Short mmCIF file of C-alpha atoms and ligand atoms in Angstrom, two decimals:
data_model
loop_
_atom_site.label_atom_id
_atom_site.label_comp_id
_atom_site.label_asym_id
_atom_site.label_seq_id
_atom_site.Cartn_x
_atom_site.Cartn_y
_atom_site.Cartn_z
CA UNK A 1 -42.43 -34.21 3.95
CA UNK A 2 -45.72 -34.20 5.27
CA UNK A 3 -47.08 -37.06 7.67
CA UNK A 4 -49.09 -35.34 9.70
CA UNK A 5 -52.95 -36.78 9.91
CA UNK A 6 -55.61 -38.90 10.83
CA UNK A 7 -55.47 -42.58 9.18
CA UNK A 8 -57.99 -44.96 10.53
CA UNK A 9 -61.21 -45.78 8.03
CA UNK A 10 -63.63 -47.30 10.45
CA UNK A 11 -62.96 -44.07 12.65
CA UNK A 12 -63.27 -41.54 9.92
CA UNK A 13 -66.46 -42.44 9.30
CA UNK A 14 -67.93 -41.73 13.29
CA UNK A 15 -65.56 -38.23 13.45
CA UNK A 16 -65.47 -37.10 9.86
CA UNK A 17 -65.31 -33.59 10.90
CA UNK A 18 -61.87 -34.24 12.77
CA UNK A 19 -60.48 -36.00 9.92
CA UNK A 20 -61.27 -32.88 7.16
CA UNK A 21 -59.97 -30.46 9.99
CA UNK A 22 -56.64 -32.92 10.12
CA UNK A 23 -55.86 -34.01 7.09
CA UNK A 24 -57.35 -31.36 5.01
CA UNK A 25 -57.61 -27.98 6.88
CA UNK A 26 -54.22 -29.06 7.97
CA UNK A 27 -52.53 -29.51 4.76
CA UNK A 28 -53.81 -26.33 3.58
CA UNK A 29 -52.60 -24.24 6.74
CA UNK A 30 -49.46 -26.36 5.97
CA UNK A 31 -49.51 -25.00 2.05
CA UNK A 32 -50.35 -21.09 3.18
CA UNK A 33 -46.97 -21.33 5.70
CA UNK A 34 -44.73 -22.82 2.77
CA UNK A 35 -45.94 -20.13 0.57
CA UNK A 36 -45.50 -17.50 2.86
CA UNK A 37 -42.16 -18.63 3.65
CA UNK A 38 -41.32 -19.01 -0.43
CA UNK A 39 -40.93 -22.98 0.58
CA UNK A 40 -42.47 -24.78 -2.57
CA UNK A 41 -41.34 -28.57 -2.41
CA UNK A 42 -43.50 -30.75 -0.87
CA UNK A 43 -43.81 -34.75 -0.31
CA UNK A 44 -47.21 -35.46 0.30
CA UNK A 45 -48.62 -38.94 2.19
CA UNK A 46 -51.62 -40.08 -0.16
CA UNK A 47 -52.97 -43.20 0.35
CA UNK A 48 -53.91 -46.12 -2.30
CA UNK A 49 -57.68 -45.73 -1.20
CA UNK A 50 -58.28 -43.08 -3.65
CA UNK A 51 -58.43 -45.93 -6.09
CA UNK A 52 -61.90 -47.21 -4.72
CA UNK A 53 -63.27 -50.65 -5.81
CA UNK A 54 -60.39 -51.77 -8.25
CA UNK A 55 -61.78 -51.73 -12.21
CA UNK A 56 -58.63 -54.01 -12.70
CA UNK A 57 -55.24 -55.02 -10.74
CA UNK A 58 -52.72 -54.11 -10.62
CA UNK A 59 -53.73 -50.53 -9.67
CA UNK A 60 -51.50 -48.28 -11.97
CA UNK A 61 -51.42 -44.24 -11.06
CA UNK A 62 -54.18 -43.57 -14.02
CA UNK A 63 -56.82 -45.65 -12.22
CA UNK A 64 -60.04 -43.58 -11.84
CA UNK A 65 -60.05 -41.94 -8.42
CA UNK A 66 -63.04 -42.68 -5.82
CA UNK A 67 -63.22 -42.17 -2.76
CA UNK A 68 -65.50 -44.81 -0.94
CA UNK A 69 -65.19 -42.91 2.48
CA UNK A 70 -64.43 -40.42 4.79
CA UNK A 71 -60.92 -41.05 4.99
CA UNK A 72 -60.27 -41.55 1.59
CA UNK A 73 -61.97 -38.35 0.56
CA UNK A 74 -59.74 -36.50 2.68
CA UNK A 75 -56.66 -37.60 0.87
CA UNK A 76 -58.40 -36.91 -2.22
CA UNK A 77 -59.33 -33.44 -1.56
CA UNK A 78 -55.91 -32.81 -0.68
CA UNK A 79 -54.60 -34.24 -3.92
CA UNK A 80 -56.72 -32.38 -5.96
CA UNK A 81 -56.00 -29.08 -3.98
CA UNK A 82 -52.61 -30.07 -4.74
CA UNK A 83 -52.91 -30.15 -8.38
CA UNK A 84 -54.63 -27.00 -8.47
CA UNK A 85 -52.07 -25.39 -6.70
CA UNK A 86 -49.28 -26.56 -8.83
CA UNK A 87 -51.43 -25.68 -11.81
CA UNK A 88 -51.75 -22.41 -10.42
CA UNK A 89 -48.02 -21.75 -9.37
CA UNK A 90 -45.83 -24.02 -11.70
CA UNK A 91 -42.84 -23.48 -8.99
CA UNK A 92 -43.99 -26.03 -6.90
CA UNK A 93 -42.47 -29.08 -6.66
CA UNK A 94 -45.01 -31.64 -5.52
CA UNK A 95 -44.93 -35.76 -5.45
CA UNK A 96 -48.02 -37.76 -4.60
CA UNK A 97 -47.17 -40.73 -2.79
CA UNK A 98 -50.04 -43.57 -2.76
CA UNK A 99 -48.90 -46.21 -0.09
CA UNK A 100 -50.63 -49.38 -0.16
CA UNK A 101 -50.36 -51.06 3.13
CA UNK A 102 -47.62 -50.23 4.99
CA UNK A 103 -46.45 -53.02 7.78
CA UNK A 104 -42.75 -53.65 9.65
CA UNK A 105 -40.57 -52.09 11.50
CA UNK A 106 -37.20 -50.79 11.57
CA UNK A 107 -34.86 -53.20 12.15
CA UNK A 108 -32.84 -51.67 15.22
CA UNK A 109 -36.58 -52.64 16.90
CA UNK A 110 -36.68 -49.52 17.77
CA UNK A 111 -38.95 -48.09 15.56
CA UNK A 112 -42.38 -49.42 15.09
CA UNK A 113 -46.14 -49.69 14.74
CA UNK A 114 -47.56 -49.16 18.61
CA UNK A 115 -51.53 -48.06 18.53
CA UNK A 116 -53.32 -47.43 21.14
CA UNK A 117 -55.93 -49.77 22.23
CA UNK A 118 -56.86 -52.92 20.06
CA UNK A 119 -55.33 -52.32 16.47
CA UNK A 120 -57.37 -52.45 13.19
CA UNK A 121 -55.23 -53.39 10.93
CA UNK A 122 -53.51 -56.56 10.09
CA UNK A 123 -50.51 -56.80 10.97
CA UNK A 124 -50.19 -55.19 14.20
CA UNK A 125 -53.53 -56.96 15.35
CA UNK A 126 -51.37 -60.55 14.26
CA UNK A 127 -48.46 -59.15 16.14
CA UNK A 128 -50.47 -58.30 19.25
CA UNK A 129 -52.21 -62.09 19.04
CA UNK A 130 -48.45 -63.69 19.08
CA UNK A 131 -47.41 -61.51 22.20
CA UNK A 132 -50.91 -62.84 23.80
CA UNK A 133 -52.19 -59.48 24.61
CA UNK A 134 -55.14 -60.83 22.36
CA UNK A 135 -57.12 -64.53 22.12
CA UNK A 136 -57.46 -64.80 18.64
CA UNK A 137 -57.47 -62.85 15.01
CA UNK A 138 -60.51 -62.89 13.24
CA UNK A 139 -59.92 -63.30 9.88
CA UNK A 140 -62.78 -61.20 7.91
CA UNK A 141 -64.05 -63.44 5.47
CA UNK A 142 -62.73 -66.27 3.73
CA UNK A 143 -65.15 -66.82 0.36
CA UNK A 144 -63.53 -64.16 -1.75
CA UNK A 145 -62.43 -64.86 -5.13
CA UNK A 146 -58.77 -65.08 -4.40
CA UNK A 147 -56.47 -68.28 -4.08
CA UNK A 148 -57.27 -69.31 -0.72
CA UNK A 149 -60.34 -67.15 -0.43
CA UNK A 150 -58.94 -64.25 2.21
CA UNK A 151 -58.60 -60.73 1.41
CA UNK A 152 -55.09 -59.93 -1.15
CA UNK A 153 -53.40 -56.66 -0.06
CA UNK A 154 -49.90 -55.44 -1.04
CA UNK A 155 -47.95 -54.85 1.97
CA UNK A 156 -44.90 -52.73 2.58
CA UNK A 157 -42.19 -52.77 4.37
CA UNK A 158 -42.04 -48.95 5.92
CA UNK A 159 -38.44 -49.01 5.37
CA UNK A 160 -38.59 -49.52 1.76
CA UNK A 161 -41.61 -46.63 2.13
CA UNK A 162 -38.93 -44.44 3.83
CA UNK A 163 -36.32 -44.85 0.93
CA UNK A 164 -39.34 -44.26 -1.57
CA UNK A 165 -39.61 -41.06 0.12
CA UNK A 166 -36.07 -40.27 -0.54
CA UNK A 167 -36.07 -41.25 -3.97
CA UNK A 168 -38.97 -38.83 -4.60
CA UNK A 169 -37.95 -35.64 -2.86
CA UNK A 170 -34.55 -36.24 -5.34
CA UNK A 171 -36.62 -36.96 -8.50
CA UNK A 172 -38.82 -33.34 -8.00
CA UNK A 173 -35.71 -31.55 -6.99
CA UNK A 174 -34.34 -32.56 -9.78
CA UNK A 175 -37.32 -32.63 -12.54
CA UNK A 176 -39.39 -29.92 -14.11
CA UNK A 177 -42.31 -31.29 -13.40
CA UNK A 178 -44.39 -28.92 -11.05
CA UNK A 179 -46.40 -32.48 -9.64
CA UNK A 180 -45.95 -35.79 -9.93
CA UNK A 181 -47.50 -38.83 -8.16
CA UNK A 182 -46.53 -42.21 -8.18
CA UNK A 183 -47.73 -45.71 -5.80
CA UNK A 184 -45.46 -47.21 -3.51
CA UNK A 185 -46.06 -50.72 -3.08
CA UNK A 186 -44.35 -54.05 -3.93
CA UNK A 187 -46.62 -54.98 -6.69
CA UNK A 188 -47.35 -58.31 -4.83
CA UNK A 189 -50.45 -59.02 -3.62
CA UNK A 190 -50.40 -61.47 -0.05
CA UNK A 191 -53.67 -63.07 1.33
CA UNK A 192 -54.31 -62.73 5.35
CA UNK A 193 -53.74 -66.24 5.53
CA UNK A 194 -49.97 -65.83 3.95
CA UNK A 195 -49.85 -63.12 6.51
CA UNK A 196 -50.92 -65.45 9.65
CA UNK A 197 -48.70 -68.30 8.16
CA UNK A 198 -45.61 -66.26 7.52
CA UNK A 199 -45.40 -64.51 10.73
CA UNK A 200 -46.14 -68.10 12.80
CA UNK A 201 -43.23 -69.38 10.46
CA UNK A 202 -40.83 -66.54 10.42
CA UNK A 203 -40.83 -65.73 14.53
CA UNK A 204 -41.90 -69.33 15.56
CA UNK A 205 -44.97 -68.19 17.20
CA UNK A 206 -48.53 -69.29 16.90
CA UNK A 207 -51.11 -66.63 15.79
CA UNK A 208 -54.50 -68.21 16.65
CA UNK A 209 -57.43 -67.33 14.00
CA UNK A 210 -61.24 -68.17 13.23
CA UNK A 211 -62.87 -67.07 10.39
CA UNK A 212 -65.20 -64.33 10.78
CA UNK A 213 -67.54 -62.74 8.29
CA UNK A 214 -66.40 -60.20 5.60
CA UNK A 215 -65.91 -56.79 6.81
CA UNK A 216 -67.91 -53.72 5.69
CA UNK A 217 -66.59 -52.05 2.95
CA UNK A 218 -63.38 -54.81 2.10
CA UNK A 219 -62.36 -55.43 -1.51
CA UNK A 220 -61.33 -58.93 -2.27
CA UNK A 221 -57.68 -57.82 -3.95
CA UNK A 222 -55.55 -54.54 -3.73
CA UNK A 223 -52.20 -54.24 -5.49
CA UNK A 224 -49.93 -52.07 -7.13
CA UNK A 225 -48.43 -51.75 -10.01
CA UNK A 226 -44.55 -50.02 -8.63
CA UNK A 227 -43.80 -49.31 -12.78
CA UNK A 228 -44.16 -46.09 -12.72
CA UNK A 229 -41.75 -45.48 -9.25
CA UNK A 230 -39.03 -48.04 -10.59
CA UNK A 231 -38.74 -46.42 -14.17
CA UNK A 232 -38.54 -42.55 -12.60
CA UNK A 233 -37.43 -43.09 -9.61
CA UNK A 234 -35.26 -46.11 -9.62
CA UNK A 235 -36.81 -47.42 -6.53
CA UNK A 236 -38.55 -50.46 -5.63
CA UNK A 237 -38.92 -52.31 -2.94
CA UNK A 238 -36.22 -55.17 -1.30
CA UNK A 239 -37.30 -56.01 1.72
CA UNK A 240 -40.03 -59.60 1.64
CA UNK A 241 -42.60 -60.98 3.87
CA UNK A 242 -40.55 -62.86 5.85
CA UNK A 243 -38.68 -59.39 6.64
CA UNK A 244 -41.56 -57.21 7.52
CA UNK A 245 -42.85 -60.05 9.74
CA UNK A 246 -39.32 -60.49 11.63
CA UNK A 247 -39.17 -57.11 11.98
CA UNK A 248 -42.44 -56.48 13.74
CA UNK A 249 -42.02 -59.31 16.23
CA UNK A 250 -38.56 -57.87 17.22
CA UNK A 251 -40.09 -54.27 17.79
CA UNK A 252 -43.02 -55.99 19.70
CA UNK A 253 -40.62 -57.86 21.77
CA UNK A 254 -38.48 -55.44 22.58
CA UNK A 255 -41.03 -52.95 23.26
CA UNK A 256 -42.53 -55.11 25.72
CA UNK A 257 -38.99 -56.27 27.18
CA UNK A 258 -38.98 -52.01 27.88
CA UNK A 259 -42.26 -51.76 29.18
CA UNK A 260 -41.70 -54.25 31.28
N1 UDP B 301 -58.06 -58.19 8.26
C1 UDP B 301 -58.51 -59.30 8.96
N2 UDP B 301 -58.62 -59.22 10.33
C2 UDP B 301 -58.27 -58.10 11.03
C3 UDP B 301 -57.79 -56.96 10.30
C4 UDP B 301 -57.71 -57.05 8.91
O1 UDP B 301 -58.83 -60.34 8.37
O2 UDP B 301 -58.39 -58.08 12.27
C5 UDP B 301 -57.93 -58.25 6.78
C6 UDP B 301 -58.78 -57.26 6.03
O3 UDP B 301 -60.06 -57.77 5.79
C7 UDP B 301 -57.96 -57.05 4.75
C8 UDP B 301 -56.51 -57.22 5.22
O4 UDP B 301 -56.59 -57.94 6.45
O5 UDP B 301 -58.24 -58.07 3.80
C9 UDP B 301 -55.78 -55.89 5.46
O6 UDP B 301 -56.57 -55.08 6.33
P1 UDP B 301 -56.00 -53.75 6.97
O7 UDP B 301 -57.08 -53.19 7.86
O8 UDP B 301 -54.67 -54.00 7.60
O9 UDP B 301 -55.72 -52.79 5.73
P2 UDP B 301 -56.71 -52.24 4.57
O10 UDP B 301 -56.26 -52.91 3.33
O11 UDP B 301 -58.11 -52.57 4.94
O12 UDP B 301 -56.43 -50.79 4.56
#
Protein backbone atom coordinates (compact mmCIF):
# COMPACT_ATOMS: atom_id res chain seq x y z
CA UNK A 1 0.00 0.00 0.00
CA UNK A 2 1.42 3.11 -0.98
CA UNK A 3 0.93 6.44 1.13
CA UNK A 4 3.86 7.96 0.67
CA UNK A 5 3.58 11.81 -0.80
CA UNK A 6 2.99 15.29 -0.80
CA UNK A 7 -0.87 16.33 -0.32
CA UNK A 8 -1.43 19.98 0.17
CA UNK A 9 -3.01 22.02 -3.08
CA UNK A 10 -2.26 25.57 -2.14
CA UNK A 11 1.46 24.28 -1.58
CA UNK A 12 1.79 22.32 -4.73
CA UNK A 13 1.29 25.07 -6.63
CA UNK A 14 4.54 27.37 -4.98
CA UNK A 15 6.91 23.85 -4.98
CA UNK A 16 5.56 21.93 -7.92
CA UNK A 17 8.87 20.50 -8.58
CA UNK A 18 8.90 18.76 -5.01
CA UNK A 19 5.55 17.44 -5.46
CA UNK A 20 6.40 15.56 -9.16
CA UNK A 21 9.76 14.41 -7.46
CA UNK A 22 7.34 12.98 -4.41
CA UNK A 23 4.51 11.77 -5.62
CA UNK A 24 5.55 10.92 -9.05
CA UNK A 25 9.34 10.19 -9.32
CA UNK A 26 8.56 8.41 -6.15
CA UNK A 27 5.95 6.10 -7.23
CA UNK A 28 7.91 5.16 -10.14
CA UNK A 29 11.22 4.36 -8.11
CA UNK A 30 8.55 2.59 -5.95
CA UNK A 31 7.21 0.53 -9.30
CA UNK A 32 11.06 -0.26 -10.63
CA UNK A 33 11.81 -1.91 -6.82
CA UNK A 34 8.47 -4.06 -6.96
CA UNK A 35 9.41 -5.19 -10.33
CA UNK A 36 12.75 -5.96 -9.57
CA UNK A 37 11.76 -7.79 -6.62
CA UNK A 38 8.83 -9.78 -8.84
CA UNK A 39 6.32 -7.81 -6.23
CA UNK A 40 3.28 -6.88 -8.56
CA UNK A 41 0.26 -5.90 -6.20
CA UNK A 42 -0.09 -2.57 -5.46
CA UNK A 43 -2.77 -0.20 -3.56
CA UNK A 44 -2.32 3.07 -4.78
CA UNK A 45 -3.59 6.56 -2.80
CA UNK A 46 -5.37 8.64 -5.70
CA UNK A 47 -7.21 11.39 -4.81
CA UNK A 48 -10.92 12.57 -5.97
CA UNK A 49 -9.26 15.79 -7.53
CA UNK A 50 -8.61 14.09 -10.71
CA UNK A 51 -12.27 14.69 -11.31
CA UNK A 52 -11.79 18.57 -11.81
CA UNK A 53 -14.86 20.91 -11.91
CA UNK A 54 -17.74 18.25 -11.49
CA UNK A 55 -19.88 17.89 -15.08
CA UNK A 56 -22.50 16.30 -12.64
CA UNK A 57 -22.69 14.79 -8.89
CA UNK A 58 -22.37 12.39 -7.74
CA UNK A 59 -18.85 11.83 -9.17
CA UNK A 60 -18.93 8.12 -10.44
CA UNK A 61 -15.28 6.47 -11.46
CA UNK A 62 -16.07 7.26 -15.41
CA UNK A 63 -16.10 11.01 -14.79
CA UNK A 64 -13.69 12.74 -17.25
CA UNK A 65 -10.33 13.21 -15.56
CA UNK A 66 -8.77 16.91 -15.15
CA UNK A 67 -6.47 17.93 -13.32
CA UNK A 68 -6.98 21.67 -12.24
CA UNK A 69 -3.47 21.77 -10.47
CA UNK A 70 -0.28 20.82 -9.47
CA UNK A 71 -1.28 18.40 -7.03
CA UNK A 72 -3.86 16.87 -8.84
CA UNK A 73 -1.73 16.32 -11.88
CA UNK A 74 0.60 14.43 -9.90
CA UNK A 75 -1.92 11.84 -8.93
CA UNK A 76 -2.96 11.76 -12.38
CA UNK A 77 0.28 11.08 -13.92
CA UNK A 78 0.68 8.38 -11.60
CA UNK A 79 -2.63 6.83 -12.51
CA UNK A 80 -2.07 6.88 -15.95
CA UNK A 81 1.55 5.44 -15.53
CA UNK A 82 -0.29 2.94 -13.70
CA UNK A 83 -2.52 1.88 -16.39
CA UNK A 84 0.15 1.71 -18.77
CA UNK A 85 2.01 -0.45 -16.73
CA UNK A 86 -0.69 -2.89 -16.12
CA UNK A 87 -1.45 -2.70 -19.82
CA UNK A 88 1.98 -3.50 -20.41
CA UNK A 89 2.45 -6.40 -17.80
CA UNK A 90 -1.11 -7.91 -17.22
CA UNK A 91 0.42 -9.56 -13.82
CA UNK A 92 -0.06 -6.66 -11.94
CA UNK A 93 -2.53 -6.32 -9.62
CA UNK A 94 -3.35 -2.65 -9.20
CA UNK A 95 -6.49 -0.71 -7.37
CA UNK A 96 -6.96 3.02 -7.71
CA UNK A 97 -8.28 4.43 -4.70
CA UNK A 98 -9.92 8.09 -5.14
CA UNK A 99 -10.53 9.43 -1.49
CA UNK A 100 -12.70 12.30 -1.21
CA UNK A 101 -12.03 14.10 1.97
CA UNK A 102 -10.75 12.20 4.49
CA UNK A 103 -11.40 13.63 8.30
CA UNK A 104 -11.41 11.67 12.01
CA UNK A 105 -9.47 9.86 13.89
CA UNK A 106 -9.04 6.58 15.34
CA UNK A 107 -10.96 6.08 18.11
CA UNK A 108 -8.27 4.86 20.78
CA UNK A 109 -7.31 8.92 20.21
CA UNK A 110 -4.36 7.83 19.45
CA UNK A 111 -4.20 8.14 15.98
CA UNK A 112 -4.89 11.34 14.24
CA UNK A 113 -4.63 14.34 11.95
CA UNK A 114 -1.60 16.65 13.61
CA UNK A 115 -0.09 19.25 10.81
CA UNK A 116 2.32 21.33 11.34
CA UNK A 117 1.66 24.94 11.59
CA UNK A 118 -1.93 26.39 10.85
CA UNK A 119 -3.94 23.56 8.98
CA UNK A 120 -5.68 24.05 5.55
CA UNK A 121 -8.17 21.96 5.60
CA UNK A 122 -11.43 21.80 7.34
CA UNK A 123 -11.62 19.85 9.79
CA UNK A 124 -8.47 20.01 11.55
CA UNK A 125 -8.52 23.94 11.19
CA UNK A 126 -12.34 23.54 13.17
CA UNK A 127 -10.64 21.24 15.58
CA UNK A 128 -7.72 23.57 16.24
CA UNK A 129 -10.45 26.70 16.69
CA UNK A 130 -12.34 24.48 19.55
CA UNK A 131 -8.94 23.76 21.43
CA UNK A 132 -8.35 27.77 21.09
CA UNK A 133 -5.03 27.48 19.50
CA UNK A 134 -6.91 29.65 16.79
CA UNK A 135 -9.55 32.92 17.04
CA UNK A 136 -11.83 32.03 14.53
CA UNK A 137 -12.55 29.78 11.16
CA UNK A 138 -13.11 31.58 8.18
CA UNK A 139 -15.59 30.06 6.34
CA UNK A 140 -14.66 30.61 2.43
CA UNK A 141 -17.65 31.81 0.93
CA UNK A 142 -21.13 31.47 1.67
CA UNK A 143 -23.19 32.42 -1.85
CA UNK A 144 -22.73 29.09 -3.52
CA UNK A 145 -25.53 27.30 -4.96
CA UNK A 146 -25.92 24.76 -2.25
CA UNK A 147 -28.60 24.58 0.66
CA UNK A 148 -27.19 26.93 2.98
CA UNK A 149 -24.79 28.46 0.51
CA UNK A 150 -21.19 26.93 1.94
CA UNK A 151 -19.04 24.67 0.09
CA UNK A 152 -20.62 20.54 -0.02
CA UNK A 153 -17.74 18.03 0.34
CA UNK A 154 -18.04 14.30 1.15
CA UNK A 155 -16.09 13.56 4.14
CA UNK A 156 -14.64 10.34 5.43
CA UNK A 157 -14.07 8.86 8.26
CA UNK A 158 -10.20 7.48 7.82
CA UNK A 159 -11.24 4.43 9.53
CA UNK A 160 -13.82 3.47 7.13
CA UNK A 161 -10.81 4.63 4.44
CA UNK A 162 -8.58 2.07 6.24
CA UNK A 163 -11.14 -0.88 5.89
CA UNK A 164 -11.67 0.33 2.16
CA UNK A 165 -8.12 -0.37 1.83
CA UNK A 166 -8.56 -3.81 3.08
CA UNK A 167 -11.42 -4.61 1.09
CA UNK A 168 -9.41 -3.68 -2.04
CA UNK A 169 -6.07 -5.38 -1.59
CA UNK A 170 -8.66 -8.71 -1.11
CA UNK A 171 -10.78 -7.89 -4.21
CA UNK A 172 -7.29 -7.68 -6.66
CA UNK A 173 -5.86 -10.64 -4.91
CA UNK A 174 -8.59 -12.29 -5.65
CA UNK A 175 -9.79 -10.88 -9.27
CA UNK A 176 -8.30 -11.11 -12.71
CA UNK A 177 -8.39 -7.86 -13.32
CA UNK A 178 -4.75 -6.48 -13.86
CA UNK A 179 -6.27 -2.65 -12.53
CA UNK A 180 -9.07 -1.54 -11.08
CA UNK A 181 -10.05 1.81 -9.45
CA UNK A 182 -12.84 2.65 -7.49
CA UNK A 183 -13.86 6.16 -5.03
CA UNK A 184 -14.02 5.91 -1.49
CA UNK A 185 -16.35 8.23 -0.05
CA UNK A 186 -19.75 8.15 1.74
CA UNK A 187 -21.73 9.39 -1.10
CA UNK A 188 -23.03 12.25 1.18
CA UNK A 189 -22.27 15.51 0.54
CA UNK A 190 -21.99 17.95 4.11
CA UNK A 191 -21.78 21.83 3.86
CA UNK A 192 -18.94 23.66 6.16
CA UNK A 193 -21.64 24.95 8.10
CA UNK A 194 -22.97 21.17 8.99
CA UNK A 195 -19.34 20.71 9.71
CA UNK A 196 -19.01 23.83 12.28
CA UNK A 197 -22.52 22.89 13.71
CA UNK A 198 -21.91 19.21 14.18
CA UNK A 199 -18.63 19.39 15.82
CA UNK A 200 -19.99 22.45 18.35
CA UNK A 201 -22.94 19.89 18.92
CA UNK A 202 -21.21 16.59 19.09
CA UNK A 203 -18.07 17.72 21.61
CA UNK A 204 -20.01 20.67 23.24
CA UNK A 205 -17.57 23.18 22.14
CA UNK A 206 -17.97 26.43 20.35
CA UNK A 207 -16.13 26.81 16.95
CA UNK A 208 -16.21 30.58 16.28
CA UNK A 209 -16.63 31.53 12.36
CA UNK A 210 -17.05 34.68 9.98
CA UNK A 211 -17.65 34.41 6.59
CA UNK A 212 -14.88 35.10 4.36
CA UNK A 213 -14.76 35.29 0.60
CA UNK A 214 -14.66 32.17 -1.69
CA UNK A 215 -11.38 30.59 -2.00
CA UNK A 216 -9.34 30.30 -5.23
CA UNK A 217 -9.97 27.44 -7.09
CA UNK A 218 -13.20 25.89 -4.68
CA UNK A 219 -16.07 24.05 -6.36
CA UNK A 220 -19.41 24.64 -4.82
CA UNK A 221 -20.25 20.57 -4.36
CA UNK A 222 -17.97 17.38 -4.36
CA UNK A 223 -19.42 13.93 -3.79
CA UNK A 224 -19.17 10.47 -4.55
CA UNK A 225 -20.95 8.06 -5.83
CA UNK A 226 -19.48 4.65 -3.36
CA UNK A 227 -21.61 2.19 -6.14
CA UNK A 228 -19.03 0.95 -7.67
CA UNK A 229 -16.87 0.02 -4.10
CA UNK A 230 -20.15 -1.42 -2.39
CA UNK A 231 -21.15 -3.74 -5.42
CA UNK A 232 -17.25 -5.18 -5.83
CA UNK A 233 -16.03 -4.71 -2.87
CA UNK A 234 -18.75 -4.99 -0.36
CA UNK A 235 -17.59 -1.99 1.46
CA UNK A 236 -19.07 1.18 2.38
CA UNK A 237 -18.78 3.35 4.83
CA UNK A 238 -20.47 3.17 8.74
CA UNK A 239 -19.06 5.54 10.58
CA UNK A 240 -21.38 9.41 10.47
CA UNK A 241 -20.62 12.93 11.13
CA UNK A 242 -21.22 12.93 14.49
CA UNK A 243 -18.41 10.07 14.66
CA UNK A 244 -15.67 11.64 12.70
CA UNK A 245 -16.26 14.85 14.71
CA UNK A 246 -16.08 12.94 18.25
CA UNK A 247 -13.29 11.32 17.15
CA UNK A 248 -11.14 14.28 16.24
CA UNK A 249 -11.87 16.21 19.42
CA UNK A 250 -10.79 13.13 21.50
CA UNK A 251 -7.38 12.83 19.49
CA UNK A 252 -7.01 16.70 19.88
CA UNK A 253 -7.62 16.44 23.49
CA UNK A 254 -5.64 13.87 24.27
CA UNK A 255 -2.85 14.96 22.23
CA UNK A 256 -2.74 18.09 24.00
CA UNK A 257 -3.37 16.37 27.55
CA UNK A 258 0.33 14.57 26.25
CA UNK A 259 1.91 17.54 25.17
CA UNK A 260 1.18 19.06 28.01
N1 LIG B 1 -12.99 25.54 4.13
C1 LIG B 1 -13.33 26.69 4.82
N2 LIG B 1 -12.41 27.23 5.69
C2 LIG B 1 -11.18 26.68 5.91
C3 LIG B 1 -10.85 25.48 5.19
C4 LIG B 1 -11.77 24.95 4.30
O1 LIG B 1 -14.43 27.22 4.66
O2 LIG B 1 -10.39 27.22 6.69
C5 LIG B 1 -13.97 24.92 3.19
C6 LIG B 1 -13.51 24.85 1.75
O3 LIG B 1 -13.82 26.02 1.07
C7 LIG B 1 -14.28 23.62 1.24
C8 LIG B 1 -14.38 22.72 2.48
O4 LIG B 1 -14.17 23.58 3.60
O5 LIG B 1 -15.60 23.99 0.85
C9 LIG B 1 -13.34 21.59 2.51
O6 LIG B 1 -12.05 22.15 2.32
P1 LIG B 1 -10.74 21.29 2.54
O7 LIG B 1 -9.56 22.21 2.30
O8 LIG B 1 -10.78 20.59 3.85
O9 LIG B 1 -10.80 20.16 1.43
P2 LIG B 1 -10.91 20.26 -0.19
O10 LIG B 1 -12.27 19.76 -0.51
O11 LIG B 1 -10.68 21.67 -0.60
O12 LIG B 1 -9.86 19.33 -0.65
Amino acid sequence: MHFAGLKAIGEAVTIPLAYYDANVAGTLQLIQAMNAADVRRLVFSSSATIYGNPDYLPLDENHPTRAINPYGRTKLMVEEMLADIAAADPTWRIAILRYFNPVGAHESGLIGDNPNGAPNNLMPYISHVAAGLLPELAVFGDDYPTPDGTGVRDYIHVVDLASGHLAALEAITAGALPISTWNLGTGIGYSVLDMVRTFSEVNNVAVPYRIAKRRLGDVASYYASPDKARDELGWSASRNLADMCSSVWRFERLMRQRNA
